[in-house]
Amino acid sequence: MAEFGENKRTVGPPVAGWKAASGGAGTRLETHRGEPVSNGNCSVPDTVKRVQNESSCESPAWESAGPDSASKTIPRRSSLIKDGSRAGRDRKKTVSFSSSLSEKKISSAADCIHSMVEGSELKKIRTNSRVYQRYYLLDTGLQALCWEPSKKESDKARISLDSIREVRTGRNTETFRTSGVYEQISEDCAFSIIYGEMYESLDLVANSAEVANIWVTGLRYLMQYGKHALDMLASSQDSLRLVWLEQLFSSAADSDGQEDMEEGIHLQSAVKLILTVNPGVSSSKVENRFKELQRLREKMCGLAIDNGSEIKEHVETKRLMGKNVSVTKQEFIEVFHDFCTRPEIYFLLVQFSSNKEFLDTKDVMRFLEAEQGMAQVSEETSLKLIQSHEPSEEGRQQGYLSLDGFTSYLTSAECQLIDGEHDTVCQDMTQPLSHYYINSSHNTYLIEDQFRGPSDISGYIRALRMGCRCVEVDVWDGPDEEPVVCTGHTLSPPLILRCVLEAIGKFAFVASEYPLIVCIENHCSLQQQRVMWQHFMRIFGDRLYIDPPDKGAPYLPSPHDLRHRILLKGKKLGPGPDGQDGEVSEEDEGAEMCQRMKAANSVGAASGGNEKEATQKNVPLTPDTQSNPLPLPPKRFQLLKELSDLVTLCHSISFIDFSTSSQSQKPWELCSFHESLAVHLAGESPGDFVNHNKHFLSRVHPSPMRIDSSNMNPQDLWKCGCQIVSMNFQTAGLMMDLNTAWFRQNGSCGYVLRPAIMRQEVSYFSADTRDTVPGVSPQLLHVKVISGQNLPKPRGSGVKGDVVDPYVYVEIHGIPADCTERRTRTVIQNGDNPIFDESFEFQINLPELAMVRFVVLDDEFIGDEFIGQFTIPLECLQPGYRHVPLQSLTGEDLTHAKLFVHVALTNRRGGGKPHKRGLSVRKARKGRDYPALRDLGVRSVDEVFKMAAPLLREATDLKENMQHSVAVFRELCGVSAVANLMQCVLALGSRVSGPDGAPLLLFDLRDHYPSLEPQGPLPDVLRRVVSTYEMMVQASRAVIELSDGIFDRILHVQTMAMEFHEKLQSLAAKEGLKGRKISRALESFSWNITILKGQADLLKHAKAEVQENMKQVHDAALTGNLTKESMGVRRVRSRRGQDDKSNTSSQAPSV
């Protein structure tokens, strides 16, 4: 979790004696009673110790581990998940225990302090990379932190709590950063205690994130309240939560007609109250918990303590099972704490509250701005949020957000992972049709496999409702002169064409107003073609687009221009006598499937198999059948002239090669690619494929051997720019998850604007790149998987009853350089609220084509079972603390099943989207790489590009000097790499107080660049902060003042170079270049132009980043009361997620 590191803004007294709960009564690892809270592996067999060590936050063998011992990336799994199983993946089976090592879960500061008095085993990190395991505890007087064993004398192996200046989370001290075991330490398990006049640090690593949170929370409370903290906490019984729960209980008692509230309320009434707050918990679990408490209390009262009480106990049990069982107020409050308190949210609340058990309006405002990335936040905004989510009337009146209100907010739609902006169309829809990915269906009429499965009109209805914009209709002669829709040469039953077209016409624009492409595979006689033409004209009517294309236009019309229009894709007659039918080649995917089926069947029969076994395979049986059979010669058939005239913008032609297409293909002509051919071209000529798709539409259909209707990976073709990748919508799994999620980013309208680098006339992009993309700045994505809620058992799984052992995969899908996955450890026997607390970092080289997928699985020795997943494009992520709604294998929402995560990413601008703010998470570079331009071998052009070399170096230095200075300042502020400058300044405010409580540093906000001024003598550490801040301001000022000039000069060189574009081939020929050398010269020219465009854009973004940084410093200084009182400054709103329309000063001109 991103921390502020404050000792003045810790939480105040929560409810004393809160029972910890993680949302349910899941079974937990038993610990030895009476032992310290963190010693989950004491007095247990060695094998259990070993397994626990494997699941803990650190490497199991630090002392001997080298830099290569860090965990390695797990190999990627198969792309097809049809049954939800991950069986067969090539990795070692792992088993681990819940991250919660304590018998009693934590939900209050009092719990934390009691746990610290008992003590914990923590690892101490030293500057020499040595790791010491020590037992740390608070002394009984709550005045000092002690540890043992130690070579030091007992009075020296202690730190007085009065001397502690700060408790810092994460690996954010010099000792951590320079340690040789840095990479092996979990960010979530590390914390540091800064103490003494010299700001010394005690750097510790806990066995779990929960134990680290216990120590951080407890120490911050003790710093605030001193040795009387427990007395103060124990006396605080009038909390918002208790008052609210008493009111709930009283209202329920009135509803039940209870005159005396001491008699309690009905059991079912109590269960309903719990379910209103936590609807995901099982009512039977809540009911059983109440009954357990009642039996326990009655036994304690002596109702069933003697050996002869079995009959009496049985009678009592039967009474408890009746409908008239009553629940006392104490029992209700205890069970409410069990099922409705989430410790991970409590620990989050205490980071932002100011000496109290709730968040006030300023705390909420700070949380929304610094963590959630919200813009234009005021105290009025915070108060509105409190009024919406705070359950207690007292809290709403006073403007306080309690733990329950905070939980309500974090689980609401306001905190969903996907940015609400993407619920509607948010991209530019006025670009040419070829510039968009188009949601497409294959053999839409089939609802199971390709050979024997049934056909149904529901396939079209479902696809169109899902935003599909390209459907397929294979038309054959039918009985009674009525054409039918089916796959030829198969056993699938036909549908009447008229019914299919009526369904398409009815649902064509239900989910999207943008054009629908109907792919016609025509196998009909002229007579039935005329019937087909009549159906098209009658059913589609004016919506059918039949205007001839503009012969002089270099591109197709835009989706905006074609709204509510239906385009037919099919064969078209060539030039000839007007009014005459003609002959064209036939498209027949079914014939190729039939041919491959026969080849597979013949091999299967020769090897003793049968036809059924062979047809169920989606891959050839032997190497002999892996080679493609000889392609069938294309058949020719007579095409009706009237039907040909209906095809205008999507004229289907055969693909020969890229050279032929570039010379003769027209923008309205479309090539269909077999999956195998498309993948081959993507591997052999990725750059040519991308360039081809800048001007022309490409449709890719699945391999005929996918008889089971499995799906290809659409991103293998999207990365080449292929617009229409046809998917079998009836087959659930990873591939359809990717397809559905991808088109969700533009309001599910069926069209997504391709990355700019794939649309620009002159640009270089290779689809198979395994490195950074030229002209594109890589981003770092930080994902912390915190917890899960209400995870159901896998469908069809009955081996373990209702028990699940969940773990989470975080997968990145995109270009090859970005594809990777990481997994959490397994939490044993807890599906109600498993705590993972694990962080991962991913470098994304082409963000516009990347997707993030969360997969939750049940850990089983015999094939792990699928629980749920959620897939989202990187463009749609909202930063901050978010809940991820899980979906089933078939795409339905799993009610109340969620993951709780924290996400941070860099600032960026996406295709067709306005600027959106994320969290700055840049890494300091070990070396400085300057963009390299390539020589073309054409002297006149090379001379122009050489003019840009010093400009590119200067631009790179400007950007990286600024970014490096920010990174150094962030480190000195003691915050993690995911923190922005607002969080840095707020964290700094917690440690600048002098002996008299007055701040030693204040910001002067009168200048556009806030200055940091000492208010007296400073210790060395604060002097370093001031000097580093001044360096950051100096580097930022350089970006603002110099970027415009460099930007203009780079664009000038680019303009000069583009003057050679049209005549580049002739210039290369004059220089004596031939064949492949000319192709290389053209490629190098595109590379150089891409570099110039990319660096100019990055320079512009760097200037915007500086302006945002200075505004964050300004706002944080005001929020943290770190400004001079007499200046009369006003709050400046940071520009996040919208264009900055304020007047820009002369010191910060717009680029």
Phi, psi and omega in degrees: 000139177290131187246154173265344178066032187267146171250355178258351186239039177273171188279151178272193190295117171274187181292125178292138175075018176304133173283134178284147176204148176242039174089007180176182184253042180296148180292138181236162177296123180286136175249162182287119184297142178089353180265165182302151189299327186268355185274069181290349183243020178277143175056039176231161181300157182299325180296322178292321177302317182297317180294321179295321178298322180295331184266357185279181189284343185240171178295142183290348182220069183297315189300328182255359185281138175259184181295339181272002185271358178298155183299138182265155180295135179284136181302148179291149183267180178299146185283345184252122171240109179256328182250007179082359184274146172253025181296146175092356180288149188269080176206159180286137178292134180239144176229135179212172186252164181306146178290345178276105184269353185263147177296316181254124181285156191258133174213018178204160178294327178297319176301318181298314183294318177300319179295322180291327177295321176293325175102165180211152170276122179232155177260131180259128182259131178249165184295336181273018179070008176280148180238126181242129176268123183227159177257114184253142178202162173271144175288161187296340178274000181056039182243348184207153173261127182238160175213155180205154353285161179205147176287342180286158173295154187302327181284346178262339179275054182200153177231124178292135179297334179293336183271354182284126180263330185199148169244115189250132180269156176081183181268064193239039170234167180298323180298314178298311188295328182265001182285144178289346180254018183305312184292340182269357182262131177286131177303326185280345181257355185261145172203160184227144176250115180265125187213164174080169180294333183265009179054049176289160181233137170254111188257119190234153176230126180269167179285344179206161178295328180296317179296320177299317179297323178300312182292318180297312181296312182298316181295320179295322176296317181294325176297326184278317189252349178073201187290348179266014184301315183294319178298318180295318180294319182294330182276354183269083181255355184258045183286164178302320184293312183297318179298317181295317181294323177296322178293320177300313182297318180296319179295319179295322179296320177296320180294326180280355180078023180277120179285322180252116183294339179294338178288345177091187179238164181296148181303313182295327176295318179296318179297318180297321178298318178297317184290335177292331179270320179233079186292347182278345183282149180288132180296328179293325177295318180295316181297317179295326179294317177300316183292324176298316180298319182292318178297320180297316182293322181291324175295320179295336178275001175093017182283336184214059184249340181271163186291341182260025186260014183300315182295316179299319180294323179296317178297319180294321178298318179296324178295319181294333180281351181287173185281346186263017178295134180255152179240127179281165180298319180297318179294320180297314181296320180295315180291325176300316177298322181299315190258347186239006176253122177252110184303323183294329177282327175298314179298328177290319180299319185290344176289332189247344181281154184250090174060036180204172184268015181215172175256130173269185186297324179290322177297316180297318180298318179296319180295316182295319182284310188283325185256316187272353176070026181277149180254159175054047180268132177232175176294332175294321177298316180297318181295323178296320178296317180297317180297331182280330191241340182286122183282334185273140179295322179299316179297319179294322180291322184267355181076038180245139177250110182280179178301320180291322176293321178296319177297319179299318179295313184293336180262003182274173179297337179296336182249026175290156184291323183278135180294127181300340177302331184274001176288341176236170180297124185230006180250162178292117183256017182256008179272167183301151183304326182289351181270007184236146163282141185237124181294120192226144180246146178253133180042060191303334184284344180274140181240003172221234183280177187273345190252315185243346189294161180287157172251148181201143178296336179300336177299318178291317183297315181296315181297315181294324177291336178275005177092012178296135181242010177212111181245162186242136180228109175265116189249131179229163175297136178238176179290158176058034177058029180242112181302151179234161180248123177192172173266122182294154175069017179234179182260006180289135182289151182276161172242151177287128184304317183303317180293322179297313182294325178295320177295317178298315181297325182287321187252007186304320187236029177289317184262342184205144178268356186275161194303144176253128178261125177251111181276116182259120171255102193265122177232022189266159171288165180302323182296314180281339172297325178293323175296318178300314180300318180297320178297317179301312184293321183285316187278316182275327176056228184291344180288342180285123182275114183234009177293135179295149181291155176285112186298333183266356183280133180282346182225166174285163173297170183270161173303326179296319180291337185253022181301141178060028177242149179250125179255133175265131175252126181181189180284153182220142179292144176281181179300138180185186179300134181297144174079009181247144172287165181209180184254135177224165177283150185263140172264127183212088178293328181295326180295320179292321177297318180297318179298316179291326177299316180297320178296317179294319181295321180295321177291320179296320179294321180294331181264009176091005179279184176232171185297322182297317179296320182291320183288342179276352181277143173253010174223153179299154186283325184223167176302334180295327181268356178286331176287140183296133174295160181303129182296142178290140175296134183298131176283159177238148181214163180279128181250131179293132183300317181298323179290322177299323183291342178285341179269115184236301186266352183228065180279116184282126177229167179273143178272132177254295174198170185293325180297315179296318180298317183294334183269326190235344185286141180264154182302330183272003178263138189234135176256138173256132184245133168296143182309313183296320178294318181297316179295322177298314179295324179296328179276324185273321185224061184298320180293319179294323180296316179298315180295322177301319185279358173290332185248331190238149173283141175232133177245132180241128179245153186297159177300141177300340180280357175277062184292334179278009180066027174292165186245146171282165177280111184297333182290339174297334180258327177299325182293342175267000179089004180298125187278319188247097178253107188282129183243148172277096186297339184281351184252113180282165178139188184305313187295319176288330174300316180296315182296313181297316182293322184299316184275358174288339189287349179233050178069021181052035181275356178092356180231132177229128181293131182287161179303147183303324183294342177265355182250333185294139184302316179241105179200158180243126174207127177252124187294336183260020182299138176243024180221190178294153180267129182300133179083359181240128180277123178299151177243154174253126178252122176253125178234125173248118176271110187270306185200172173235160180224132171055049180282121182282162174288150181303144181299129178083000181268125180228008185294318186251015183069227181270002184277136173231151176242082191278152165214166189234134167260136169249115184249143173246126178243135180176217176292161184307325181294340185258341187291122179195174176206151177224153181230153175275173171284169179272139173256120188282129169051051177206101174257351182285311179206067178291136179259121180259310178049058178229139184246144179226154179229135181229137171266126181249115185272330174231085186300327185291348181242012185261147174228149178248132181233127175259125179236127178252128183233157176260120185289115180229148177289333181248077176075114181289144185261143180282129176257307181188168180209162170210131182239139185211135174296146179302326180300336187266353185294137168260135179286159175108200181272121188222152172256135183254114178285128182271149179238154179284177180299330181264008173096358178280148178293136173271110187304123175070359179274122185214162166246145175253120186226164169238134184233138174219140178209169186280165174293142179197167174238125183264170181298115176076008184246153172288166181300132181235135184273136169236193178265140182284121184224052181275150175259147173288134183273140178289322179229173181246118179260124178263141179298135184255131174266150183259147174279136180269336189088008176245107193304311185298322180285319180298325179296323179293314182294330179296334178296337184274342187303309179294330178294320179293322177295318181294319179296318179297317179298318180301310183296311188285329174297318179294312183294324178292320180295323176295318180297320179294318178297320179299317180297317180292335176282350175076031179246167185280174182292344180271002184275145173263181185290333175298315178294325178299311182294320178296322177293322179297326182296341182277353185230016182254013180281138177275184181301329181269006180089349179283145181291139179275345180227139175222151178266136171261113187261011183286335180266160178299330176254104182304135179257149182253114189245129176293145178250019181160188178300140183243144170291165185303319185295324179283330175297322177295323178297316182296314181295321179292321178296319179297322176296321179295317179295320179297315179294324179292319179297322179297320178297314182296317188279331187253344188294324182300313182297315180294319179302312181296321181290324176295317179295326178295316177297319179298317179296318178298319181293322182294341176294340179270354190300311185293328184253019185295321182296317180292323177296319179295321179295322178295329178281359178090011179280141181222155171052240185297329181293326176293318178299319179294323179295318178296320179295318179295324177298313178298320177302311183295318179297320178298318178299315182296315179297315183296316181291325176295317178296318180296325178293320178296318179293326178297321178294318177297323179296320178297315180299319177295318180299315182294325178292322178295318177299316180300310183293320181293324178298321177290315181297320182273008180056045180248033180239160176287131190293333189270007188272339179062037181279160177243160182285132177254124182284134177288146179270103180227113175088005177209160180290143180277109184261004180286161179292128181268133183290166180294341179279346183225065180293151180286144177280000000 
